[in-house]
Amino acid sequence: MTLEQRIEQEKIGRQDLRGDPITGDRYYSREFAAKEWEHVFTRTWQIGGMSAQLAKPGSVITQAIGQESILMISDEDGTIRAFYNVCPHRGNRLVAEEEKCGVRRMVCAYHSWTFSADGMVRHVRDAEDYPQGNPVGKLKLKEIRCETLGGMVWFNMDPNAPSLRDSLGTVAEQFEAYQTANWTRVNWLTGLVDCNWKIIHDNFNEAYHILSLHRELGTFIDDAYQNTTFELYKTGHNQMKMQGHQPSANSRVNVVQAPLDAIMREWDLDPEAFNGRVSETRVAIQQQKRKLGPARGHLHYAGVSDAQLTDYHHLTLFPNITLTMSCDFFQVLRPMPHPTDPEKCLFDHWVMMPPVAGRDEVDTPTGKRKFEPAPHETFMHGEASIGFVADQDLSVAVAQQKGLHSRGYTDAYLSGQEDRVRRLHDMINEYIEGRR
Ligand code: FES
Ligand SMILES: [Fe+2]
């Protein structure tokens, strides 16, 4: 069966949505957050970091999730394993850093128990003084599932979960078409935001807000729902395919505006020649990218379709990851539940870019950056930019969090183009109520 046929088989329709109420308590109740943790986050695949961070043997990274910290380490042979980041002696957090290289042994700061990359205890002081037996070669860090895909390392705390590929279904292949294995994370930002994680993820599950919050995107992204393809999959993941490199049908503007004009010039097209026929810019740019791209160092264009040369395909993974795919960059947009407060979340924004011959500087949502792996920047929402579009999204998040407490709010009243919001909440209930 072709990929297209399998995608068709994987799709569900609006009639398959349960339409469970989206009540306010889902966004602030501690009890509900505890259920999400127990039934959703400990059972689904999460991204732990970039494969490039673990390319050298003895590299270690950690990823916080809820009250857990997961450590991932590459051994001498390049095998990557993931463990709960906790010392089995008395429960101290084993690795404090987020990234570390050249680690021969992991040593706990408390009593210096020492572990190898396979998680085994290798050295303990006063080893003879353990009535229940020497822990060396006997005790081990608790290992969890770990896989790599698309240049990223993924983990899952559920020992019985399907493999990452099985769980992603055709989304894995659709993602892999972009050949992101060697892309570089040029932005690595995390903001602490005063809203529940779902407020942000709901936002990425619809484009209905573009005309209100991101009006300027309409100069080069067509956000009209009539021209957008929405796909819901049985797996719980979904996709939104937006046509790009042409003005929005909602904008009713028939001249080429910034930044589309500059992009057209970059691809040797005269933007003024398209005034009055702006619906033709997209295909014209596709043709130019196809023709000129490889010679300009964009070798990965060979793997993508014409549509993918210009369009924005948002792959939204259950429960909390959005991959905004384009052939020139993609973002990981990921609100993580706060460890203790359901009215806060940690919002991760990563930007990945492909290697292009001669590339040493890139434009990112937070300005020009060197084309190299970015350091992690963390801040409170409002203290720094998390990217100009994401800032606009967050501009309503805190007010919405407050509003969802109101006695005046009972349930969402969703449009068809917000089906993916509906699906997220249905899926959370599927997990919590034990149907998955
Ligand atoms: S808690 Fe780690 S060595 Fe004691
Ligand atoms: Fe948005």
GROMACS .gro file of N, CA, C and O in nm, residues 30 33-34 37 41-42 63-70 84-86 91 93 157 336-342 346:
model
  112
   30ARG      N    1  -0.653   2.058   3.994
   30ARG     CA    2  -0.536   1.976   4.026
   30ARG      C    3  -0.567   1.828   4.005
   30ARG      O    4  -0.482   1.750   3.964
   33ALA      N    5  -0.539   1.757   3.640
   33ALA     CA    6  -0.396   1.757   3.599
   33ALA      C    7  -0.329   1.627   3.643
   33ALA      O    8  -0.246   1.570   3.571
   34ALA      N    9  -0.366   1.578   3.762
   34ALA     CA   10  -0.307   1.453   3.811
   34ALA      C   11  -0.349   1.336   3.721
   34ALA      O   12  -0.269   1.247   3.691
   37TRP      N   13  -0.148   1.350   3.403
   37TRP     CA   14  -0.011   1.300   3.424
   37TRP      C   15  -0.011   1.148   3.425
   37TRP      O   16   0.067   1.083   3.354
   41PHE      N   17   0.059   1.168   3.009
   41PHE     CA   18   0.202   1.202   2.992
   41PHE      C   19   0.296   1.087   3.025
   41PHE      O   20   0.404   1.079   2.968
   42THR      N   21   0.256   0.998   3.113
   42THR     CA   22   0.345   0.885   3.144
   42THR      C   23   0.325   0.771   3.044
   42THR      O   24   0.388   0.667   3.057
   63GLN      N   25   1.597   1.590   3.040
   63GLN     CA   26   1.473   1.661   3.003
   63GLN      C   27   1.377   1.651   3.121
   63GLN      O   28   1.344   1.540   3.166
   64ALA      N   29   1.334   1.767   3.168
   64ALA     CA   30   1.235   1.768   3.276
   64ALA      C   31   1.097   1.747   3.216
   64ALA      O   32   1.065   1.799   3.110
   65ILE      N   33   1.017   1.668   3.283
   65ILE     CA   34   0.876   1.652   3.244
   65ILE      C   35   0.797   1.626   3.370
   65ILE      O   36   0.824   1.531   3.444
   66GLY      N   37   0.699   1.715   3.397
   66GLY     CA   38   0.626   1.707   3.523
   66GLY      C   39   0.727   1.710   3.638
   66GLY      O   40   0.820   1.790   3.637
   67GLN      N   41   0.709   1.619   3.734
   67GLN     CA   42   0.805   1.616   3.844
   67GLN      C   43   0.922   1.522   3.814
   67GLN      O   44   1.008   1.502   3.900
   68GLU      N   45   0.923   1.465   3.696
   68GLU     CA   46   1.031   1.374   3.659
   68GLU      C   47   1.143   1.449   3.586
   68GLU      O   48   1.122   1.555   3.528
   69SER      N   49   1.260   1.387   3.590
   69SER     CA   50   1.367   1.428   3.500
   69SER      C   51   1.413   1.300   3.434
   69SER      O   52   1.428   1.197   3.499
   70ILE      N   53   1.431   1.307   3.302
   70ILE     CA   54   1.475   1.189   3.227
   70ILE      C   55   1.617   1.215   3.181
   70ILE      O   56   1.646   1.324   3.129
   84TYR      N   57   1.520   0.711   3.423
   84TYR     CA   58   1.477   0.811   3.520
   84TYR      C   59   1.604   0.866   3.584
   84TYR      O   60   1.694   0.789   3.623
   85ASN      N   61   1.610   0.998   3.597
   85ASN     CA   62   1.730   1.063   3.648
   85ASN      C   63   1.729   1.063   3.800
   85ASN      O   64   1.716   1.168   3.864
   86VAL      N   65   1.738   0.945   3.856
   86VAL     CA   66   1.732   0.935   4.003
   86VAL      C   67   1.824   0.823   4.052
   86VAL      O   68   1.829   0.715   3.994
   91GLY      N   69   1.770   0.827   4.628
   91GLY     CA   70   1.677   0.910   4.552
   91GLY      C   71   1.725   1.048   4.512
   91GLY      O   72   1.646   1.132   4.470
   93ARG      N   73   1.872   1.331   4.273
   93ARG     CA   74   1.877   1.348   4.127
   93ARG      C   75   2.021   1.323   4.083
   93ARG      O   76   2.114   1.382   4.139
  157MET      N   77   0.770   0.673   2.907
  157MET     CA   78   0.779   0.611   3.040
  157MET      C   79   0.698   0.482   3.049
  157MET      O   80   0.709   0.410   3.148
  336MET      N   81   0.472   2.216   2.809
  336MET     CA   82   0.487   2.106   2.904
  336MET      C   83   0.405   2.138   3.029
  336MET      O   84   0.409   2.252   3.077
  337PRO      N   85   0.336   2.039   3.084
  337PRO     CA   86   0.263   2.067   3.208
  337PRO      C   87   0.361   2.109   3.317
  337PRO      O   88   0.473   2.059   3.323
  338HIS      N   89   0.320   2.205   3.399
  338HIS     CA   90   0.404   2.249   3.510
  338HIS      C   91   0.410   2.138   3.614
  338HIS      O   92   0.311   2.066   3.634
  339PRO      N   93   0.526   2.120   3.682
  339PRO     CA   94   0.535   2.009   3.778
  339PRO      C   95   0.432   2.013   3.890
  339PRO      O   96   0.390   1.908   3.939
  340THR      N   97   0.391   2.132   3.933
  340THR     CA   98   0.300   2.136   4.048
  340THR      C   99   0.174   2.220   4.026
  340THR      O  100   0.075   2.200   4.096
  341ASP      N  101   0.176   2.313   3.932
  341ASP     CA  102   0.065   2.408   3.922
  341ASP      C  103  -0.004   2.396   3.786
  341ASP      O  104   0.054   2.432   3.683
  342PRO      N  105  -0.129   2.347   3.783
  342PRO     CA  106  -0.197   2.332   3.653
  342PRO      C  107  -0.225   2.465   3.584
  342PRO      O  108  -0.261   2.467   3.467
  346LEU      N  109   0.537   2.517   3.095
  346LEU     CA  110   0.668   2.551   3.042
  346LEU      C  111   0.659   2.534   2.892
  346LEU      O  112   0.638   2.423   2.842
   0.00000   0.00000   0.00000
